[in-house]
Each structure stands twice: as C-alpha cells, then as structure tokens.
Amino acid sequence: MADRLLTVAEAGEMLGTGERFVRRLVAERRIRYVKLGRPVRIPESAVAEYVEARTVEPVRRIRARYGKAA
C-alpha cells in the first residue's frame, strides 16, 4: 500500500508545530520529502520515522534507600 503524502501544513499538524519548522526540516534535509515540481510533500512514514528517531526514553535510576554517610 502506498504511503499517504502530506502537505507541509498537515505534517506540521502531525508534529504539533507550524509550517515554518517543517519547511526548515526540508531545507536542512533532516526529513524525507517528495518534490512534485514546486510543491513539497512529506510521506506519513517519514514523519513517523522522524518522531521515532528523536524519541528519548526516560532513564530510571534506583534511589539509594539511605542517604550518603557523613
């Protein structure tokens, strides 16, 4: 099944940002995109990959039961 192509505005909405941020990602080639003449479209999977690559998992630290000894 073919990947749905999103406009810059739709990609920005998916990311929770504005069009300007998405256009900067395209200009810096930090996200995959398709150039259809002048318009730019971003595959849905590219947005998902971008989010997945930049997701930071929390670090779980085990707290000591008692404080440091003096």
PQR file of N, CA, C, O and H, with PARSE charges and radii, in Angstrom:
ATOM      1  N   MET A   1       0.827  -1.174   0.000 -0.4000 1.5000
ATOM      2  CA  MET A   1       0.000   0.000   0.000 -0.0000 2.0000
ATOM      3  C   MET A   1       0.882   1.251   0.000  0.5500 1.7000
ATOM      4  O   MET A   1       1.861   1.330   0.741 -0.5500 1.4000
ATOM      5  N   ALA A   2       0.525   2.216  -0.831 -0.4000 1.5000
ATOM      6  CA  ALA A   2       1.321   3.429  -0.965 -0.0000 2.0000
ATOM      7  C   ALA A   2       1.178   4.306   0.281  0.5500 1.7000
ATOM      8  O   ALA A   2       0.132   4.332   0.929 -0.5500 1.4000
ATOM      9  H   ALA A   2      -0.271   2.152  -1.433  0.4000 1.0000
ATOM     10  N   ASP A   3       2.233   5.003   0.586 -0.4000 1.5000
ATOM     11  CA  ASP A   3       2.268   5.913   1.721 -0.0000 2.0000
ATOM     12  C   ASP A   3       1.528   7.201   1.356  0.5500 1.7000
ATOM     13  O   ASP A   3       1.699   7.723   0.254 -0.5500 1.4000
ATOM     14  H   ASP A   3       3.082   4.982   0.059  0.4000 1.0000
ATOM     15  N   ARG A   4       0.720   7.707   2.263 -0.4000 1.5000
ATOM     16  CA  ARG A   4      -0.006   8.949   2.016 -0.0000 2.0000
ATOM     17  C   ARG A   4       0.977  10.122   2.062  0.5500 1.7000
ATOM     18  O   ARG A   4       1.810  10.204   2.964 -0.5500 1.4000
ATOM     19  H   ARG A   4       0.582   7.283   3.158  0.4000 1.0000
ATOM     20  N   LEU A   5       0.876  11.023   1.088 -0.4000 1.5000
ATOM     21  CA  LEU A   5       1.731  12.200   1.044 -0.0000 2.0000
ATOM     22  C   LEU A   5       1.023  13.368   1.717  0.5500 1.7000
ATOM     23  O   LEU A   5      -0.113  13.701   1.378 -0.5500 1.4000
ATOM     24  H   LEU A   5       0.199  10.956   0.355  0.4000 1.0000
ATOM     25  N   LEU A   6       1.702  13.979   2.665 -0.4000 1.5000
ATOM     26  CA  LEU A   6       1.136  15.079   3.436 -0.0000 2.0000
ATOM     27  C   LEU A   6       1.654  16.415   2.923  0.5500 1.7000
ATOM     28  O   LEU A   6       2.790  16.518   2.460 -0.5500 1.4000
ATOM     29  H   LEU A   6       2.624  13.708   2.941  0.4000 1.0000
ATOM     30  N   THR A   7       0.812  17.432   3.009 -0.4000 1.5000
ATOM     31  CA  THR A   7       1.280  18.782   2.724 -0.0000 2.0000
ATOM     32  C   THR A   7       2.140  19.234   3.897  0.5500 1.7000
ATOM     33  O   THR A   7       2.179  18.579   4.938 -0.5500 1.4000
ATOM     34  H   THR A   7      -0.111  17.349   3.385  0.4000 1.0000
ATOM     35  N   VAL A   8       2.821  20.348   3.722 -0.4000 1.5000
ATOM     36  CA  VAL A   8       3.652  20.881   4.795 -0.0000 2.0000
ATOM     37  C   VAL A   8       2.783  21.218   6.010  0.5500 1.7000
ATOM     38  O   VAL A   8       3.180  20.978   7.151 -0.5500 1.4000
ATOM     39  H   VAL A   8       2.788  20.880   2.876  0.4000 1.0000
ATOM     40  N   ALA A   9       1.603  21.771   5.755 -0.4000 1.5000
ATOM     41  CA  ALA A   9       0.700  22.119   6.854 -0.0000 2.0000
ATOM     42  C   ALA A   9       0.238  20.869   7.600  0.5500 1.7000
ATOM     43  O   ALA A   9       0.191  20.875   8.830 -0.5500 1.4000
ATOM     44  H   ALA A   9       1.281  21.966   4.829  0.4000 1.0000
ATOM     45  N   GLU A  10      -0.104  19.798   6.880 -0.4000 1.5000
ATOM     46  CA  GLU A  10      -0.544  18.559   7.524 -0.0000 2.0000
ATOM     47  C   GLU A  10       0.584  17.922   8.327  0.5500 1.7000
ATOM     48  O   GLU A  10       0.353  17.405   9.420 -0.5500 1.4000
ATOM     49  H   GLU A  10      -0.066  19.794   5.881  0.4000 1.0000
ATOM     50  N   ALA A  11       1.808  17.957   7.789 -0.4000 1.5000
ATOM     51  CA  ALA A  11       2.951  17.406   8.512 -0.0000 2.0000
ATOM     52  C   ALA A  11       3.204  18.211   9.784  0.5500 1.7000
ATOM     53  O   ALA A  11       3.514  17.644  10.831 -0.5500 1.4000
ATOM     54  H   ALA A  11       1.996  18.377   6.902  0.4000 1.0000
ATOM     55  N   GLY A  12       3.072  19.525   9.689 -0.4000 1.5000
ATOM     56  CA  GLY A  12       3.234  20.370  10.864 -0.0000 2.0000
ATOM     57  C   GLY A  12       2.193  20.067  11.922  0.5500 1.7000
ATOM     58  O   GLY A  12       2.488  20.073  13.117 -0.5500 1.4000
ATOM     59  H   GLY A  12       2.821  19.986   8.838  0.4000 1.0000
ATOM     60  N   GLU A  13       0.977  19.803  11.478 -0.4000 1.5000
ATOM     61  CA  GLU A  13      -0.096  19.458  12.417 -0.0000 2.0000
ATOM     62  C   GLU A  13       0.193  18.125  13.102  0.5500 1.7000
ATOM     63  O   GLU A  13      -0.038  17.980  14.302 -0.5500 1.4000
ATOM     64  H   GLU A  13       0.738  19.799  10.508  0.4000 1.0000
ATOM     65  N   MET A  14       0.697  17.156  12.345 -0.4000 1.5000
ATOM     66  CA  MET A  14       1.043  15.861  12.944 -0.0000 2.0000
ATOM     67  C   MET A  14       2.153  16.001  13.984  0.5500 1.7000
ATOM     68  O   MET A  14       2.143  15.325  15.013 -0.5500 1.4000
ATOM     69  H   MET A  14       0.885  17.274  11.370  0.4000 1.0000
ATOM     70  N   LEU A  15       3.109  16.885  13.703 -0.4000 1.5000
ATOM     71  CA  LEU A  15       4.228  17.089  14.617 -0.0000 2.0000
ATOM     72  C   LEU A  15       3.887  18.049  15.751  0.5500 1.7000
ATOM     73  O   LEU A  15       4.631  18.161  16.725 -0.5500 1.4000
ATOM     74  H   LEU A  15       3.118  17.434  12.867  0.4000 1.0000
ATOM     75  N   GLY A  16       2.765  18.734  15.617 -0.4000 1.5000
ATOM     76  CA  GLY A  16       2.392  19.705  16.635 -0.0000 2.0000
ATOM     77  C   GLY A  16       3.193  20.988  16.515  0.5500 1.7000
ATOM     78  O   GLY A  16       3.417  21.679  17.509 -0.5500 1.4000
ATOM     79  H   GLY A  16       2.161  18.643  14.825  0.4000 1.0000
ATOM     80  N   THR A  17       3.627  21.310  15.303 -0.4000 1.5000
ATOM     81  CA  THR A  17       4.422  22.518  15.061 -0.0000 2.0000
ATOM     82  C   THR A  17       3.790  23.293  13.913  0.5500 1.7000
ATOM     83  O   THR A  17       2.738  22.915  13.397 -0.5500 1.4000
ATOM     84  H   THR A  17       3.446  20.749  14.495  0.4000 1.0000
ATOM     85  N   GLY A  18       4.432  24.360  13.529 -0.4000 1.5000
ATOM     86  CA  GLY A  18       3.959  25.152  12.413 -0.0000 2.0000
ATOM     87  C   GLY A  18       4.610  24.734  11.105  0.5500 1.7000
ATOM     88  O   GLY A  18       5.501  23.886  11.075 -0.5500 1.4000
ATOM     89  H   GLY A  18       5.287  24.667  13.948  0.4000 1.0000
ATOM     90  N   GLU A  19       4.146  25.345  10.031 -0.4000 1.5000
ATOM     91  CA  GLU A  19       4.691  25.053   8.701 -0.0000 2.0000
ATOM     92  C   GLU A  19       6.160  25.450   8.612  0.5500 1.7000
ATOM     93  O   GLU A  19       6.945  24.785   7.936 -0.5500 1.4000
ATOM     94  H   GLU A  19       3.422  26.034  10.055  0.4000 1.0000
ATOM     95  N   ARG A  20       6.527  26.517   9.284 -0.4000 1.5000
ATOM     96  CA  ARG A  20       7.896  27.030   9.189 -0.0000 2.0000
ATOM     97  C   ARG A  20       8.915  25.991   9.659  0.5500 1.7000
ATOM     98  O   ARG A  20       9.968  25.830   9.042 -0.5500 1.4000
ATOM     99  H   ARG A  20       5.889  27.057   9.832  0.4000 1.0000
ATOM    100  N   PHE A  21       8.604  25.288  10.748 -0.4000 1.5000
ATOM    101  CA  PHE A  21       9.508  24.265  11.267 -0.0000 2.0000
ATOM    102  C   PHE A  21       9.680  23.135  10.256  0.5500 1.7000
ATOM    103  O   PHE A  21      10.795  22.664  10.027 -0.5500 1.4000
ATOM    104  H   PHE A  21       7.749  25.419  11.250  0.4000 1.0000
ATOM    105  N   VAL A  22       8.566  22.698   9.649 -0.4000 1.5000
ATOM    106  CA  VAL A  22       8.624  21.611   8.666 -0.0000 2.0000
ATOM    107  C   VAL A  22       9.426  22.060   7.447  0.5500 1.7000
ATOM    108  O   VAL A  22      10.228  21.294   6.914 -0.5500 1.4000
ATOM    109  H   VAL A  22       7.660  23.080   9.835  0.4000 1.0000
ATOM    110  N   ARG A  23       9.215  23.281   7.012 -0.4000 1.5000
ATOM    111  CA  ARG A  23       9.980  23.793   5.860 -0.0000 2.0000
ATOM    112  C   ARG A  23      11.476  23.847   6.180  0.5500 1.7000
ATOM    113  O   ARG A  23      12.307  23.606   5.303 -0.5500 1.4000
ATOM    114  H   ARG A  23       8.563  23.904   7.445  0.4000 1.0000
ATOM    115  N   ARG A  24      11.818  24.160   7.424 -0.4000 1.5000
ATOM    116  CA  ARG A  24      13.231  24.165   7.816 -0.0000 2.0000
ATOM    117  C   ARG A  24      13.800  22.752   7.808  0.5500 1.7000
ATOM    118  O   ARG A  24      14.938  22.544   7.386 -0.5500 1.4000
ATOM    119  H   ARG A  24      11.144  24.356   8.136  0.4000 1.0000
ATOM    120  N   LEU A  25      13.009  21.768   8.278 -0.4000 1.5000
ATOM    121  CA  LEU A  25      13.458  20.370   8.227 -0.0000 2.0000
ATOM    122  C   LEU A  25      13.737  19.953   6.789  0.5500 1.7000
ATOM    123  O   LEU A  25      14.719  19.262   6.517 -0.5500 1.4000
ATOM    124  H   LEU A  25      12.085  21.937   8.621  0.4000 1.0000
ATOM    125  N   VAL A  26      12.873  20.371   5.871 -0.4000 1.5000
ATOM    126  CA  VAL A  26      13.052  20.036   4.452 -0.0000 2.0000
ATOM    127  C   VAL A  26      14.294  20.735   3.912  0.5500 1.7000
ATOM    128  O   VAL A  26      15.104  20.109   3.228 -0.5500 1.4000
ATOM    129  H   VAL A  26      12.075  20.932   6.092  0.4000 1.0000
ATOM    130  N   ALA A  27      14.455  22.024   4.209 -0.4000 1.5000
ATOM    131  CA  ALA A  27      15.591  22.788   3.702 -0.0000 2.0000
ATOM    132  C   ALA A  27      16.919  22.221   4.202  0.5500 1.7000
ATOM    133  O   ALA A  27      17.913  22.219   3.475 -0.5500 1.4000
ATOM    134  H   ALA A  27      13.797  22.532   4.765  0.4000 1.0000
ATOM    135  N   GLU A  28      16.929  21.743   5.441 -0.4000 1.5000
ATOM    136  CA  GLU A  28      18.143  21.173   6.027 -0.0000 2.0000
ATOM    137  C   GLU A  28      18.273  19.686   5.728  0.5500 1.7000
ATOM    138  O   GLU A  28      19.232  19.044   6.157 -0.5500 1.4000
ATOM    139  H   GLU A  28      16.122  21.745   6.032  0.4000 1.0000
ATOM    140  N   ARG A  29      17.313  19.140   4.993 -0.4000 1.5000
ATOM    141  CA  ARG A  29      17.276  17.718   4.617 -0.0000 2.0000
ATOM    142  C   ARG A  29      17.353  16.807   5.836  0.5500 1.7000
ATOM    143  O   ARG A  29      18.072  15.808   5.840 -0.5500 1.4000
ATOM    144  H   ARG A  29      16.535  19.661   4.644  0.4000 1.0000
ATOM    145  N   ARG A  30      16.596  17.171   6.871 -0.4000 1.5000
ATOM    146  CA  ARG A  30      16.542  16.367   8.090 -0.0000 2.0000
ATOM    147  C   ARG A  30      15.336  15.441   8.085  0.5500 1.7000
ATOM    148  O   ARG A  30      15.155  14.662   9.021 -0.5500 1.4000
ATOM    149  H   ARG A  30      16.012  17.982   6.868  0.4000 1.0000
ATOM    150  N   ILE A  31      14.500  15.514   7.038 -0.4000 1.5000
ATOM    151  CA  ILE A  31      13.337  14.652   6.903 -0.0000 2.0000
ATOM    152  C   ILE A  31      13.183  14.311   5.425  0.5500 1.7000
ATOM    153  O   ILE A  31      13.491  15.118   4.548 -0.5500 1.4000
ATOM    154  H   ILE A  31      14.647  16.147   6.278  0.4000 1.0000
ATOM    155  N   ARG A  32      12.696  13.087   5.167 -0.4000 1.5000
ATOM    156  CA  ARG A  32      12.460  12.680   3.773 -0.0000 2.0000
ATOM    157  C   ARG A  32      11.298  13.467   3.202  0.5500 1.7000
ATOM    158  O   ARG A  32      10.331  13.754   3.907 -0.5500 1.4000
ATOM    159  H   ARG A  32      12.446  12.431   5.879  0.4000 1.0000
ATOM    160  N   TYR A  33      11.389  13.817   1.934 -0.4000 1.5000
ATOM    161  CA  TYR A  33      10.291  14.511   1.279 -0.0000 2.0000
ATOM    162  C   TYR A  33      10.265  14.181  -0.204  0.5500 1.7000
ATOM    163  O   TYR A  33      11.229  13.656  -0.761 -0.5500 1.4000
ATOM    164  H   TYR A  33      12.176  13.584   1.361  0.4000 1.0000
ATOM    165  N   VAL A  34       9.143  14.499  -0.828 -0.4000 1.5000
ATOM    166  CA  VAL A  34       8.953  14.264  -2.264 -0.0000 2.0000
ATOM    167  C   VAL A  34       8.714  15.620  -2.909  0.5500 1.7000
ATOM    168  O   VAL A  34       7.874  16.398  -2.455 -0.5500 1.4000
ATOM    169  H   VAL A  34       8.360  14.926  -0.375  0.4000 1.0000
ATOM    170  N   LYS A  35       9.451  15.891  -3.960 -0.4000 1.5000
ATOM    171  CA  LYS A  35       9.302  17.156  -4.669 -0.0000 2.0000
ATOM    172  C   LYS A  35       8.460  16.904  -5.910  0.5500 1.7000
ATOM    173  O   LYS A  35       8.864  16.145  -6.791 -0.5500 1.4000
ATOM    174  H   LYS A  35      10.133  15.259  -4.329  0.4000 1.0000
ATOM    175  N   LEU A  36       7.302  17.529  -5.987 -0.4000 1.5000
ATOM    176  CA  LEU A  36       6.395  17.387  -7.125 -0.0000 2.0000
ATOM    177  C   LEU A  36       6.367  18.709  -7.881  0.5500 1.7000
ATOM    178  O   LEU A  36       5.416  19.481  -7.759 -0.5500 1.4000
ATOM    179  H   LEU A  36       6.973  18.146  -5.272  0.4000 1.0000
ATOM    180  N   GLY A  37       7.412  18.966  -8.660 -0.4000 1.5000
ATOM    181  CA  GLY A  37       7.522  20.271  -9.284 -0.0000 2.0000
ATOM    182  C   GLY A  37       7.937  21.255  -8.207  0.5500 1.7000
ATOM    183  O   GLY A  37       9.001  21.109  -7.605 -0.5500 1.4000
ATOM    184  H   GLY A  37       8.184  18.338  -8.759  0.4000 1.0000
ATOM    185  N   ARG A  38       7.110  22.252  -7.963 -0.4000 1.5000
ATOM    186  CA  ARG A  38       7.397  23.217  -6.907 -0.0000 2.0000
ATOM    187  C   ARG A  38       6.896  22.760  -5.538  0.5500 1.7000
ATOM    188  O   ARG A  38       7.591  22.963  -4.542 -0.5500 1.4000
ATOM    189  H   ARG A  38       6.246  22.371  -8.453  0.4000 1.0000
ATOM    190  N   PRO A  39       5.712  22.150  -5.458 -0.5600 1.5000
ATOM    191  CA  PRO A  39       5.221  21.731  -4.133  0.2800 2.0000
ATOM    192  C   PRO A  39       6.060  20.608  -3.517  0.5500 1.7000
ATOM    193  O   PRO A  39       6.654  19.791  -4.221 -0.5500 1.4000
ATOM    194  N   VAL A  40       6.088  20.596  -2.207 -0.4000 1.5000
ATOM    195  CA  VAL A  40       6.802  19.569  -1.442 -0.0000 2.0000
ATOM    196  C   VAL A  40       5.770  18.779  -0.657  0.5500 1.7000
ATOM    197  O   VAL A  40       4.853  19.352  -0.069 -0.5500 1.4000
ATOM    198  H   VAL A  40       5.606  21.260  -1.636  0.4000 1.0000
ATOM    199  N   ARG A  41       5.924  17.453  -0.650 -0.4000 1.5000
ATOM    200  CA  ARG A  41       5.055  16.581   0.127 -0.0000 2.0000
ATOM    201  C   ARG A  41       5.928  15.684   0.989  0.5500 1.7000
ATOM    202  O   ARG A  41       7.019  15.273   0.593 -0.5500 1.4000
ATOM    203  H   ARG A  41       6.669  16.988  -1.128  0.4000 1.0000
ATOM    204  N   ILE A  42       5.417  15.393   2.173 -0.4000 1.5000
ATOM    205  CA  ILE A  42       6.157  14.556   3.120 -0.0000 2.0000
ATOM    206  C   ILE A  42       5.375  13.272   3.338  0.5500 1.7000
ATOM    207  O   ILE A  42       4.206  13.325   3.720 -0.5500 1.4000
ATOM    208  H   ILE A  42       4.531  15.727   2.495  0.4000 1.0000
ATOM    209  N   PRO A  43       6.005  12.098   3.101 -0.5600 1.5000
ATOM    210  CA  PRO A  43       5.310  10.837   3.368  0.2800 2.0000
ATOM    211  C   PRO A  43       4.998  10.687   4.853  0.5500 1.7000
ATOM    212  O   PRO A  43       5.783  11.101   5.706 -0.5500 1.4000
ATOM    213  N   GLU A  44       3.848  10.093   5.152 -0.4000 1.5000
ATOM    214  CA  GLU A  44       3.455   9.870   6.552 -0.0000 2.0000
ATOM    215  C   GLU A  44       4.508   9.069   7.300  0.5500 1.7000
ATOM    216  O   GLU A  44       4.792   9.339   8.467 -0.5500 1.4000
ATOM    217  H   GLU A  44       3.210   9.757   4.458  0.4000 1.0000
ATOM    218  N   SER A  45       5.084   8.085   6.625 -0.4000 1.5000
ATOM    219  CA  SER A  45       6.100   7.255   7.279 -0.0000 2.0000
ATOM    220  C   SER A  45       7.343   8.072   7.623  0.5500 1.7000
ATOM    221  O   SER A  45       8.025   7.760   8.600 -0.5500 1.4000
ATOM    222  H   SER A  45       4.854   7.866   5.677  0.4000 1.0000
ATOM    223  N   ALA A  46       7.654   9.108   6.847 -0.4000 1.5000
ATOM    224  CA  ALA A  46       8.810   9.956   7.145 -0.0000 2.0000
ATOM    225  C   ALA A  46       8.590  10.730   8.433  0.5500 1.7000
ATOM    226  O   ALA A  46       9.519  10.911   9.220 -0.5500 1.4000
ATOM    227  H   ALA A  46       7.100   9.361   6.053  0.4000 1.0000
ATOM    228  N   VAL A  47       7.354  11.190   8.651 -0.4000 1.5000
ATOM    229  CA  VAL A  47       7.036  11.904   9.889 -0.0000 2.0000
ATOM    230  C   VAL A  47       7.163  10.944  11.072  0.5500 1.7000
ATOM    231  O   VAL A  47       7.723  11.300  12.109 -0.5500 1.4000
ATOM    232  H   VAL A  47       6.600  11.043   8.011  0.4000 1.0000
ATOM    233  N   ALA A  48       6.639   9.726  10.912 -0.4000 1.5000
ATOM    234  CA  ALA A  48       6.727   8.723  11.982 -0.0000 2.0000
ATOM    235  C   ALA A  48       8.189   8.371  12.278  0.5500 1.7000
ATOM    236  O   ALA A  48       8.569   8.241  13.442 -0.5500 1.4000
ATOM    237  H   ALA A  48       6.184   9.437  10.069  0.4000 1.0000
ATOM    238  N   GLU A  49       9.007   8.217  11.238 -0.4000 1.5000
ATOM    239  CA  GLU A  49      10.430   7.914  11.417 -0.0000 2.0000
ATOM    240  C   GLU A  49      11.145   9.062  12.124  0.5500 1.7000
ATOM    241  O   GLU A  49      11.994   8.833  12.985 -0.5500 1.4000
ATOM    242  H   GLU A  49       8.699   8.323  10.292  0.4000 1.0000
ATOM    243  N   TYR A  50      10.803  10.285  11.762 -0.4000 1.5000
ATOM    244  CA  TYR A  50      11.421  11.459  12.379 -0.0000 2.0000
ATOM    245  C   TYR A  50      11.126  11.478  13.881  0.5500 1.7000
ATOM    246  O   TYR A  50      12.019  11.714  14.695 -0.5500 1.4000
ATOM    247  H   TYR A  50      10.113  10.471  11.062  0.4000 1.0000
ATOM    248  N   VAL A  51       9.878  11.228  14.232 -0.4000 1.5000
ATOM    249  CA  VAL A  51       9.489  11.223  15.641 -0.0000 2.0000
ATOM    250  C   VAL A  51      10.178  10.067  16.374  0.5500 1.7000
ATOM    251  O   VAL A  51      10.694  10.249  17.477 -0.5500 1.4000
ATOM    252  H   VAL A  51       9.153  11.036  13.570  0.4000 1.0000
ATOM    253  N   GLU A  52      10.185   8.894  15.765 -0.4000 1.5000
ATOM    254  CA  GLU A  52      10.795   7.713  16.385 -0.0000 2.0000
ATOM    255  C   GLU A  52      12.291   7.924  16.623  0.5500 1.7000
ATOM    256  O   GLU A  52      12.815   7.542  17.670 -0.5500 1.4000
ATOM    257  H   GLU A  52       9.765   8.746  14.869  0.4000 1.0000
ATOM    258  N   ALA A  53      12.972   8.528  15.656 -0.4000 1.5000
ATOM    259  CA  ALA A  53      14.416   8.736  15.769 -0.0000 2.0000
ATOM    260  C   ALA A  53      14.771   9.749  16.849  0.5500 1.7000
ATOM    261  O   ALA A  53      15.877   9.717  17.389 -0.5500 1.4000
ATOM    262  H   ALA A  53      12.546   8.838  14.806  0.4000 1.0000
ATOM    263  N   ARG A  54      13.848  10.644  17.167 -0.4000 1.5000
ATOM    264  CA  ARG A  54      14.128  11.689  18.137 -0.0000 2.0000
ATOM    265  C   ARG A  54      13.429  11.484  19.473  0.5500 1.7000
ATOM    266  O   ARG A  54      13.409  12.383  20.313 -0.5500 1.4000
ATOM    267  H   ARG A  54      12.950  10.671  16.728  0.4000 1.0000
ATOM    268  N   THR A  55      12.861  10.310  19.666 -0.4000 1.5000
ATOM    269  CA  THR A  55      12.212   9.999  20.932 -0.0000 2.0000
ATOM    270  C   THR A  55      13.269   9.559  21.932  0.5500 1.7000
ATOM    271  O   THR A  55      14.077   8.672  21.656 -0.5500 1.4000
ATOM    272  H   THR A  55      12.878   9.580  18.983  0.4000 1.0000
ATOM    273  N   VAL A  56      13.250  10.186  23.083 -0.4000 1.5000
ATOM    274  CA  VAL A  56      14.221   9.887  24.135 -0.0000 2.0000
ATOM    275  C   VAL A  56      13.501   9.129  25.234  0.5500 1.7000
ATOM    276  O   VAL A  56      12.515   9.609  25.793 -0.5500 1.4000
ATOM    277  H   VAL A  56      12.593  10.906  23.307  0.4000 1.0000
ATOM    278  N   GLU A  57      13.997   7.952  25.535 -0.4000 1.5000
ATOM    279  CA  GLU A  57      13.420   7.130  26.592 -0.0000 2.0000
ATOM    280  C   GLU A  57      13.891   7.638  27.946  0.5500 1.7000
ATOM    281  O   GLU A  57      15.028   8.092  28.069 -0.5500 1.4000
ATOM    282  H   GLU A  57      14.798   7.562  25.081  0.4000 1.0000
ATOM    283  N   PRO A  58      13.041   7.570  28.959 -0.5600 1.5000
ATOM    284  CA  PRO A  58      13.447   8.037  30.284  0.2800 2.0000
ATOM    285  C   PRO A  58      14.472   7.092  30.910  0.5500 1.7000
ATOM    286  O   PRO A  58      14.475   5.887  30.659 -0.5500 1.4000
ATOM    287  N   VAL A  59      15.320   7.668  31.714 -0.4000 1.5000
ATOM    288  CA  VAL A  59      16.326   6.885  32.426 -0.0000 2.0000
ATOM    289  C   VAL A  59      15.779   6.635  33.816  0.5500 1.7000
ATOM    290  O   VAL A  59      15.391   7.566  34.522 -0.5500 1.4000
ATOM    291  H   VAL A  59      15.317   8.647  31.918  0.4000 1.0000
ATOM    292  N   ARG A  60      15.752   5.393  34.194 -0.4000 1.5000
ATOM    293  CA  ARG A  60      15.230   5.043  35.513 -0.0000 2.0000
ATOM    294  C   ARG A  60      16.401   4.768  36.435  0.5500 1.7000
ATOM    295  O   ARG A  60      17.178   3.836  36.229 -0.5500 1.4000
ATOM    296  H   ARG A  60      16.067   4.637  33.621  0.4000 1.0000
ATOM    297  N   ARG A  61      16.504   5.588  37.435 -0.4000 1.5000
ATOM    298  CA  ARG A  61      17.586   5.411  38.405 -0.0000 2.0000
ATOM    299  C   ARG A  61      17.031   4.777  39.664  0.5500 1.7000
ATOM    300  O   ARG A  61      15.913   5.071  40.088 -0.5500 1.4000
ATOM    301  H   ARG A  61      15.873   6.346  37.601  0.4000 1.0000
ATOM    302  N   ILE A  62      17.814   3.922  40.241 -0.4000 1.5000
ATOM    303  CA  ILE A  62      17.431   3.308  41.509 -0.0000 2.0000
ATOM    304  C   ILE A  62      17.969   4.198  42.620  0.5500 1.7000
ATOM    305  O   ILE A  62      19.173   4.418  42.748 -0.5500 1.4000
ATOM    306  H   ILE A  62      18.722   3.683  39.896  0.4000 1.0000
ATOM    307  N   ARG A  63      17.048   4.692  43.405 -0.4000 1.5000
ATOM    308  CA  ARG A  63      17.463   5.560  44.509 -0.0000 2.0000
ATOM    309  C   ARG A  63      17.977   4.716  45.664  0.5500 1.7000
ATOM    310  O   ARG A  63      17.448   3.648  45.972 -0.5500 1.4000
ATOM    311  H   ARG A  63      16.069   4.514  43.300  0.4000 1.0000
ATOM    312  N   ALA A  64      19.000   5.220  46.276 -0.4000 1.5000
ATOM    313  CA  ALA A  64      19.527   4.544  47.456 -0.0000 2.0000
ATOM    314  C   ALA A  64      18.498   4.660  48.576  0.5500 1.7000
ATOM    315  O   ALA A  64      17.820   5.679  48.707 -0.5500 1.4000
ATOM    316  H   ALA A  64      19.429   6.088  46.026  0.4000 1.0000
ATOM    317  N   ARG A  65      18.393   3.632  49.360 -0.4000 1.5000
ATOM    318  CA  ARG A  65      17.425   3.624  50.437 -0.0000 2.0000
ATOM    319  C   ARG A  65      17.780   4.637  51.518  0.5500 1.7000
ATOM    320  O   ARG A  65      16.906   5.243  52.137 -0.5500 1.4000
ATOM    321  H   ARG A  65      18.944   2.804  49.254  0.4000 1.0000
ATOM    322  N   TYR A  66      19.054   4.803  51.724 -0.4000 1.5000
ATOM    323  CA  TYR A  66      19.528   5.721  52.762 -0.0000 2.0000
ATOM    324  C   TYR A  66      20.443   6.747  52.111  0.5500 1.7000
ATOM    325  O   TYR A  66      21.030   6.494  51.059 -0.5500 1.4000
ATOM    326  H   TYR A  66      19.764   4.311  51.221  0.4000 1.0000
ATOM    327  N   GLY A  67      20.556   7.886  52.737 -0.4000 1.5000
ATOM    328  CA  GLY A  67      21.438   8.938  52.230 -0.0000 2.0000
ATOM    329  C   GLY A  67      22.900   8.549  52.373  0.5500 1.7000
ATOM    330  O   GLY A  67      23.227   7.495  52.918 -0.5500 1.4000
ATOM    331  H   GLY A  67      20.079   8.091  53.591  0.4000 1.0000
ATOM    332  N   LYS A  68      23.758   9.401  51.883 -0.4000 1.5000
ATOM    333  CA  LYS A  68      25.206   9.142  51.991 -0.0000 2.0000
ATOM    334  C   LYS A  68      25.643   9.279  53.439  0.5500 1.7000
ATOM    335  O   LYS A  68      25.126  10.095  54.202 -0.5500 1.4000
ATOM    336  H   LYS A  68      23.492  10.258  51.440  0.4000 1.0000
ATOM    337  N   ALA A  69      26.605   8.454  53.781 -0.4000 1.5000
ATOM    338  CA  ALA A  69      27.168   8.523  55.131 -0.0000 2.0000
ATOM    339  C   ALA A  69      28.109   9.711  55.209  0.5500 1.7000
ATOM    340  O   ALA A  69      28.787  10.040  54.235 -0.5500 1.4000
ATOM    341  H   ALA A  69      27.025   7.791  53.161  0.4000 1.0000
ATOM    342  N   ALA A  70      28.151  10.344  56.352 -0.4000 1.5000
ATOM    343  CA  ALA A  70      28.991  11.536  56.521 -0.0000 2.0000
ATOM    344  C   ALA A  70      30.420  11.198  56.658  0.5500 1.7000
ATOM    345  O   ALA A  70      31.253  12.092  56.808 -0.5500 1.4000
ATOM    346  H   ALA A  70      27.601  10.077  57.143  0.4000 1.0000
TER
END
